[in-house]
Coordinates of C-alpha atoms in Angstrom, one line a residue:
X1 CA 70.4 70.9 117.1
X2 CA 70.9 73.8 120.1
X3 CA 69.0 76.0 117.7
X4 CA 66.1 73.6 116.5
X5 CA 65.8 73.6 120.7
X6 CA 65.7 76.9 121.0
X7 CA 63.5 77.4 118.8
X8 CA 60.8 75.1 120.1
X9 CA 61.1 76.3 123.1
X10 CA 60.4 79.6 122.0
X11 CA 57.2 78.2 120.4
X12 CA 55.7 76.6 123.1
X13 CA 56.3 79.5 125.0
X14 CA 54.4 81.6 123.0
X15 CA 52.0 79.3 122.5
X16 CA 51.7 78.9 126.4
X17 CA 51.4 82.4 127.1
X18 CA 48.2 82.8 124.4
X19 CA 46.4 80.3 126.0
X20 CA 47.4 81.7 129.4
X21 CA 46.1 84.9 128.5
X22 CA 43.1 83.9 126.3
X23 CA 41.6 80.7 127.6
X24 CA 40.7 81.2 131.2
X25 CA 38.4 84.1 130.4
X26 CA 36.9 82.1 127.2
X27 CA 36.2 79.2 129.4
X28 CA 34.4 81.7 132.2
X29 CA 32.4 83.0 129.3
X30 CA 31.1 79.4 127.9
X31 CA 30.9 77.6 131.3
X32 CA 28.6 81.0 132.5
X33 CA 26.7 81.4 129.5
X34 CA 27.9 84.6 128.6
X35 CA 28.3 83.7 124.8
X36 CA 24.8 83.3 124.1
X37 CA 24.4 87.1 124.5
X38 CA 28.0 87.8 122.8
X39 CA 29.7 88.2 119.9
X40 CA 32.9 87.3 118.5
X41 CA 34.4 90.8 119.1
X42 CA 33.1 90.8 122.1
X43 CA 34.3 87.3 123.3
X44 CA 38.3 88.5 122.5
X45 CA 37.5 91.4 124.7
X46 CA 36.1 90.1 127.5
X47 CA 38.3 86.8 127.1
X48 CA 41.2 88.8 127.5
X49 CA 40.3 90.8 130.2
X50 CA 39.0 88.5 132.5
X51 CA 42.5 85.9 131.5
X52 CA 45.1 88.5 132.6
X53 CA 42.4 89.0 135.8
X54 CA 42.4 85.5 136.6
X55 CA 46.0 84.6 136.0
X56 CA 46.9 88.2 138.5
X57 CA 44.4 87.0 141.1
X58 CA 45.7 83.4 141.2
X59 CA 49.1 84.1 141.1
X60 CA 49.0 86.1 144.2
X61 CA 46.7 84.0 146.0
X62 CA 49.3 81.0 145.4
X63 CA 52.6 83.0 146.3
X64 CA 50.8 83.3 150.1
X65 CA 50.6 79.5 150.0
X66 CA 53.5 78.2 148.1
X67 CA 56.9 78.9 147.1
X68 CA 57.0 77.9 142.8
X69 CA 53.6 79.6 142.5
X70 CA 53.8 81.0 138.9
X71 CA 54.3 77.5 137.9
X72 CA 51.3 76.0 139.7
X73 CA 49.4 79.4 138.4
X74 CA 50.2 78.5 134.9
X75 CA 49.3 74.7 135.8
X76 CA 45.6 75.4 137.7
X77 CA 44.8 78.2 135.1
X78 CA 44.9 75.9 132.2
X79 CA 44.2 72.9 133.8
X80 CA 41.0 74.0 135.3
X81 CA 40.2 75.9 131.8
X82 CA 41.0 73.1 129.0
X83 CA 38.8 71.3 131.1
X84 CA 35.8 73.4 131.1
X85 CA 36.1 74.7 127.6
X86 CA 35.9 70.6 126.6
X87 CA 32.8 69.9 128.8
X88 CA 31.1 72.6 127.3
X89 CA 31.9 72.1 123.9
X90 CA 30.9 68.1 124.1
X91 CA 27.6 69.6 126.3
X92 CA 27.2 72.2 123.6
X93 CA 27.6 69.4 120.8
X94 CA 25.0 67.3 122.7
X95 CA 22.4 69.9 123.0
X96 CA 22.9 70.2 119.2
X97 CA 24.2 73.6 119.3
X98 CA 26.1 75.2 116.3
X99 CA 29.5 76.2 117.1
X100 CA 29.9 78.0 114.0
X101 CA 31.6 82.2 114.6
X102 CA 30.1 84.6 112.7
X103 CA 31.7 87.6 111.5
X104 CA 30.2 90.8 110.3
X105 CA 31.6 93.9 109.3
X106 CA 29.2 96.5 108.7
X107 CA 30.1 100.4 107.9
X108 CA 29.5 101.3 111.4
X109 CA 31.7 99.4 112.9
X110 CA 34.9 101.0 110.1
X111 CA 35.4 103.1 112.6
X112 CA 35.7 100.8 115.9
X113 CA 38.1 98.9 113.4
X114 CA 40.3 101.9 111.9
X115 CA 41.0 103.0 115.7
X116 CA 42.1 99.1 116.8
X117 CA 44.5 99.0 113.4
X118 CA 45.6 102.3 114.4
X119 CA 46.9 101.8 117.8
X120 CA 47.7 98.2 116.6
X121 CA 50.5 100.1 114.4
X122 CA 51.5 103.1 117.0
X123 CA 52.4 99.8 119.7
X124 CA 54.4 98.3 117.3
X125 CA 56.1 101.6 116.0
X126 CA 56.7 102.3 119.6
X127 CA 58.3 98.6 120.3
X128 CA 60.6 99.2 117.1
X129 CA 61.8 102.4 117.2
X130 CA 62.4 102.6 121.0
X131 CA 62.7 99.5 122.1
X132 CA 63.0 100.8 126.1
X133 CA 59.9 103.2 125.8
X134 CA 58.4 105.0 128.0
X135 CA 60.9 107.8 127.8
X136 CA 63.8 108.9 130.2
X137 CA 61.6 110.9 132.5
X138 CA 59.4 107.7 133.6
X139 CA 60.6 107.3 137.2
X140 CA 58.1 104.7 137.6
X141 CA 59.7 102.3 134.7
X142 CA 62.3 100.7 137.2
X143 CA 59.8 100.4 139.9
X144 CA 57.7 98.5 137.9
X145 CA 60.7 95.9 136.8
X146 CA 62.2 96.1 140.0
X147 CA 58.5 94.8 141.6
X148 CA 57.8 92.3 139.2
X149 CA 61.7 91.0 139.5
X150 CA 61.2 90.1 142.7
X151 CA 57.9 88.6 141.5
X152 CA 59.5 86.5 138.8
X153 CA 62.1 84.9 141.5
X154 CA 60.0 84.1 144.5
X155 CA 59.5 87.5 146.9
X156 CA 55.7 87.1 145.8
X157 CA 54.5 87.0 149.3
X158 CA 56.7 89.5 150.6
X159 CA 55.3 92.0 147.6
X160 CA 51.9 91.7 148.3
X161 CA 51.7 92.0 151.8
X162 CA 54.5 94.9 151.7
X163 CA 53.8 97.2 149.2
X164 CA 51.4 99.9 149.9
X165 CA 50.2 100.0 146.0
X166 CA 48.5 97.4 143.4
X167 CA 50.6 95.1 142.0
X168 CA 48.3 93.0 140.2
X169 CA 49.8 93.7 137.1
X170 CA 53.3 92.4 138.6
X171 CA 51.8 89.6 139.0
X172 CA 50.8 89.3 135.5
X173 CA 54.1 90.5 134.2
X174 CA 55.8 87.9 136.3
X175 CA 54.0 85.0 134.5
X176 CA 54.9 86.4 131.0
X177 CA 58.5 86.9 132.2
X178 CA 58.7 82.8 133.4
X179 CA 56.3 81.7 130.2
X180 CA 58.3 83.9 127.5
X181 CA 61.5 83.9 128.7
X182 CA 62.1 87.4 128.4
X183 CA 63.1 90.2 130.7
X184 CA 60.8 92.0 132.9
X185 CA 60.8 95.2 131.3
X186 CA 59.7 93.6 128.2
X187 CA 56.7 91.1 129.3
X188 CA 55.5 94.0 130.9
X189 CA 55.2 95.8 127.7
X190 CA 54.2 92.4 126.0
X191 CA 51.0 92.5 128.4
X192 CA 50.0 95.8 128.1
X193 CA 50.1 96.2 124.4
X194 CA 47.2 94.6 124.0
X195 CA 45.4 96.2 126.6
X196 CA 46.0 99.8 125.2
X197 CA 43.8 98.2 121.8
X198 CA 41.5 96.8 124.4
X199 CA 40.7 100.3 125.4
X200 CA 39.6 101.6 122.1
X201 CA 37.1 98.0 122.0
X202 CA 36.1 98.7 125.3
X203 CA 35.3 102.4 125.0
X204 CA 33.3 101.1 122.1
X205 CA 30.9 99.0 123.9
X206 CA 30.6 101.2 126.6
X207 CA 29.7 104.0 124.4
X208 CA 27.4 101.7 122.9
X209 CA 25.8 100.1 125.7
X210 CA 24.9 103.8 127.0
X211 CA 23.6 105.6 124.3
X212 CA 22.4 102.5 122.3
X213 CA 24.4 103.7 118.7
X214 CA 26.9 102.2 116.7
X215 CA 27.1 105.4 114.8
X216 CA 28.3 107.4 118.3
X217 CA 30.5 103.7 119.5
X218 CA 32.5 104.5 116.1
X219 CA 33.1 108.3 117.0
X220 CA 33.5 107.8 120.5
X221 CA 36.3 104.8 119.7
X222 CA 37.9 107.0 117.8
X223 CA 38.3 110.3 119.9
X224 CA 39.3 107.7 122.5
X225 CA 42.3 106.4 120.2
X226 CA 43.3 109.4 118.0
X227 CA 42.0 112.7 119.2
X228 CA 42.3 112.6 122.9
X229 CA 44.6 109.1 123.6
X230 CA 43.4 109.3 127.7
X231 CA 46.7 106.3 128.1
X232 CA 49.1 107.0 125.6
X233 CA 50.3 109.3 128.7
X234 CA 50.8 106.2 130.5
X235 CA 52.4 104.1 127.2
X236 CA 54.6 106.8 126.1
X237 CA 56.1 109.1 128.8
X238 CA 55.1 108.1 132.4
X239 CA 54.9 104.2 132.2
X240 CA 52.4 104.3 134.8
X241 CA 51.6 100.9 132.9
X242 CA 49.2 99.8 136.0
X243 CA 46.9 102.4 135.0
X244 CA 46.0 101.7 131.3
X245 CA 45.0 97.9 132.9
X246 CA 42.5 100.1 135.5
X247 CA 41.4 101.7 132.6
X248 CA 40.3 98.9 130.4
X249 CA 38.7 97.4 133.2
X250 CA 37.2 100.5 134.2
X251 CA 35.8 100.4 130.6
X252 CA 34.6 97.0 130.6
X253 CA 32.9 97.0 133.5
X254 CA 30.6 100.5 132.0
X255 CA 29.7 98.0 128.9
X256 CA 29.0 95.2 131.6
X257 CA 27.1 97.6 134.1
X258 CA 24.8 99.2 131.6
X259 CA 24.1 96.0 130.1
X260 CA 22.7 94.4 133.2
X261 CA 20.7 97.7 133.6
X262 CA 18.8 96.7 130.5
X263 CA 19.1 92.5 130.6
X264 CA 19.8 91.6 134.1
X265 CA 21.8 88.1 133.7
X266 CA 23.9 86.3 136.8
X267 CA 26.5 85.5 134.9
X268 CA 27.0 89.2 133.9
X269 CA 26.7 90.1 137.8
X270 CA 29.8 88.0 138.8
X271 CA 31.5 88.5 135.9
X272 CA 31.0 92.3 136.9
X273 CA 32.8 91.6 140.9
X274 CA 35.7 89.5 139.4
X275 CA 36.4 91.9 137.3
X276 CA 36.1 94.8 140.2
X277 CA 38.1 92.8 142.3
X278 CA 41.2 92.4 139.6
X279 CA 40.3 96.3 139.6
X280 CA 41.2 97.0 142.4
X281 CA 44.3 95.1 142.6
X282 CA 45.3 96.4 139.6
X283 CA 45.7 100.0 140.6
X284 CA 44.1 102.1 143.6
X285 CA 42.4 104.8 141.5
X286 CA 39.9 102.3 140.2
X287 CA 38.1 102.5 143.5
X288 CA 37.1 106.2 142.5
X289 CA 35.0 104.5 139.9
X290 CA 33.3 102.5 142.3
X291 CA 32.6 105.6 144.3
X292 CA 31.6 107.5 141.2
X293 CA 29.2 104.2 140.3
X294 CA 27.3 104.6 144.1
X295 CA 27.2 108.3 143.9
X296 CA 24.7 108.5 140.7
X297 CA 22.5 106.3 142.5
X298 CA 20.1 109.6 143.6
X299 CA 20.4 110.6 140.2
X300 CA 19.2 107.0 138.8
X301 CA 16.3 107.1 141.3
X302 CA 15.4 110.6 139.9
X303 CA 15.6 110.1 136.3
X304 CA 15.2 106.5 136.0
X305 CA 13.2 105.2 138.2
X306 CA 12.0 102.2 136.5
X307 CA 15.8 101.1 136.3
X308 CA 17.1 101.8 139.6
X309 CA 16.5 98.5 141.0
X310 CA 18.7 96.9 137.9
X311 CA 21.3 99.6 139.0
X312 CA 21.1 98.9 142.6
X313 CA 21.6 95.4 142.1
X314 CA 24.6 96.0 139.6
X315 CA 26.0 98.9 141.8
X316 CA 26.4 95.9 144.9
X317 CA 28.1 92.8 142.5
X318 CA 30.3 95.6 141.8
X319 CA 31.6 95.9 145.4
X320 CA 30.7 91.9 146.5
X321 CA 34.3 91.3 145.4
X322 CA 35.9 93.9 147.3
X323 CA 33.9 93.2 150.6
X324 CA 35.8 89.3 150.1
X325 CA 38.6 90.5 149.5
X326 CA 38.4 93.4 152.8
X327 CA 38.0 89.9 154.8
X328 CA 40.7 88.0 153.0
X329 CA 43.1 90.8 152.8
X330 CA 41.9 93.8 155.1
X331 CA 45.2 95.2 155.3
X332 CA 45.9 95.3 151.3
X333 CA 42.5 96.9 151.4
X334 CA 43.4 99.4 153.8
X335 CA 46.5 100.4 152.0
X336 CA 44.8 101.2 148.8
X337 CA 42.2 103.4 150.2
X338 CA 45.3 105.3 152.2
X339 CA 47.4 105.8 149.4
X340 CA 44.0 107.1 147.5
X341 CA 43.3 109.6 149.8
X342 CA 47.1 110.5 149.6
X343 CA 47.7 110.8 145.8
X344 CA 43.9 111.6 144.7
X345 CA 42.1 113.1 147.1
X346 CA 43.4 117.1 147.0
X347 CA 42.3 118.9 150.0
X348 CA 42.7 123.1 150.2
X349 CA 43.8 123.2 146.7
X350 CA 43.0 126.7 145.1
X351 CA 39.9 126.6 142.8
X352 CA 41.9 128.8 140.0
X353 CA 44.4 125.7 140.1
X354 CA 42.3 123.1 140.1
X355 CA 40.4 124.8 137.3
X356 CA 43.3 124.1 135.0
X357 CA 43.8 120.5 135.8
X358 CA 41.7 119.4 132.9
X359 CA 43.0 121.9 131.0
X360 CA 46.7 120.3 131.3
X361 CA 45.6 117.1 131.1
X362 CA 44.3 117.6 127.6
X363 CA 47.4 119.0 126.7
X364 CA 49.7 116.2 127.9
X365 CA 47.4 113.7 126.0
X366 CA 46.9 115.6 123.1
X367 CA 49.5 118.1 122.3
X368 CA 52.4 116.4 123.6
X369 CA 52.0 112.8 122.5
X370 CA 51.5 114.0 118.7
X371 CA 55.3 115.8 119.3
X372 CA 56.2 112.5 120.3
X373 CA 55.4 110.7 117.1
X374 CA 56.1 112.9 114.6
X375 CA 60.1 113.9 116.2
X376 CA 62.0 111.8 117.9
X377 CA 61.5 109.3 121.3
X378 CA 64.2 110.4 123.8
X379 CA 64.8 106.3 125.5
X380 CA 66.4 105.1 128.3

């Protein structure tokens, strides 16, 4: 009878945690309109993305107002979502719209598909065969559990107006840890699994969205995920796991940005300043691509003029978010942008040595990761 308990529990855990990180971002989607100009791949993407957003975001903004916040996080989140996805399926149903899902696989998208199955298998080979990965020399493992610890038993507040880093992902591990039942260590590898496959999708439609070919989306999903894995540093040996979320937003947001170049949409626009809001609570370095977006600007108005007003308009959704959250939380705001011009920003450094940054970087994603998988993972 304990067992038959048990394992229910266990089910509706799992089945809690899905819907917590699938249905607030599906319910943005349809109650925006986003769907009409989506498909299904794209809807698990972007669903995704913008649930592990939302349920960051909310659960921070409740631990500044109350004490049991990740269960009133969990409560709001799906409240507020079964409720939207049901009055816009019955709206949908009235308007005598088909709710049918299409799926098409065409040859050139073997590719996009090939590099998801792939790093599909390398997470779970990873989560097998070492079941404490990253590897012995990833200092920032314990900080990571030790932040979303203190998460997971009520020191939310104290975390996020203490810390002088993003712990939006804490956040996020936190609700996994209370949903699933599991330790820290492990929901945070639960919830970034997924997001390393949502890289190779993402870096898809990106590539996609800027150069208008499936053929280069295939190839560029696949030097993403097998010829140069830019996070598998992150998965595998630093556990710098906050930086792999950046990433897949960063990556998101280039698929959202160029696609509101060519269609401007609303819904596209604040979907693009939640998104750079969970961003930039996620981990500092995604400001640089905000800076990065506002610096081609001149080169927009050079070379595409007709489209500069599109990226104008794009450029400031992309920063509406931030300039709430500078008002709502000016000094969280002012401790990212420190600890960016502390950790990124390399003043006086000898051009000879910065000249082989790139080079090393290639080499530690490259060269050192395929070592990994072919001999043996040294654990903790």
């Amino acid at each position: 009878m304990q067992g038959w308990c048990c394992q229910t529990t266990d089910i509706i855990g799992i089945t809690t945690s899905v819907l917590q990180f699938a249905l607030p971002g599906y319910a943005w989607i349809l109650v925006s309109g986003l769907s009409s100009r989506m498909n299904l791949g794209e809807k698990v993407a972007l669903s995704f993305m913008l649930s592990l957003s939302f349920t960051s975001l909310v659960t921070a903004a409740l631990s500044l107002l109350l004490s049991d916040y990740i269960r009133y996080s969990v409560a709001v989140s799906l409240g507020f979502s079964i409720l939207a996805v049901t009055v816009s399926l019955i709206r949908q149903k009235r308007l005598g719209n088909s709710l049918a899902l299409r799926v098409r696989i065409g040859k050139r998208s073997l590719p996009l598909l090939f590099a998801i199955l792939s790093y599909a298998i390398i997470a779970l080979g990873l989560w097998w065969s070492a079941p404490h990965y990253p590897t012995a020399e990833a200092n920032d493992l314990l900080v990571h559990a030790d932040v979303t610890d203190a998460i997971l038993k009520g020191d939310g507040r104290g975390i996020l107006l203490s810390r002088d880093y993003a712990v939006g992902l804490h956040f996020a591990g936190a609700v996994a840890a209370n949903l699933l039942q599991v330790g820290v260590l492990d929901a945070l590898r639960i919830v970034v699994s997924p997001v390393l496959v949502a890289v190779v999708a993402f870096a898809y439609l990106s590539a996609n969205s800027v150069f208008g070919s499936e053929r280069i989306a295939g190839l560029t999903s696949l030097t993403v995920a097998l010829v140069l894995p830019a996070d598998l540093i992150h998965f595998v040996r630093a556990g710098t796991f906050p930086n792999i979320v950046a990433d897949a937003i960063v990556l998101s947001l280039v698929w959202l940005l160029f696609s509101y170049v060519q269609h401007p949409s609303l819904p596209v626009g604040i979907t693009m300043a939640l998104l750079s809001v969970a961003g930039s609570f996620m981990h500092s370095s995604f400001l640089i691509f905000l800076a990065i977006v506002w610096a081609l600007l001149p080169l927009v108005l050079i070379s595409f003029r007709a489209k500069f007003p599109n990226y104008l308009r794009a450029a400031l959704y992309l920063i509406a978010g931030l300039l709430v959250l500078a008002v709502l939380m000016s000094s969280f705001l002012e401790r990212t942008l420190q600890r960016i011009f502390r950790a990124y920003v390399i003043l006086g450094q000898p051009p000879s040595s910065a000249a082989w940054v790139p080079l090393d970087i290639i080499y530690v994603n490259l060269v050192w990761n395929i070592q990994t998988f072919l001999g043996s993972v040294n654990v903790v």
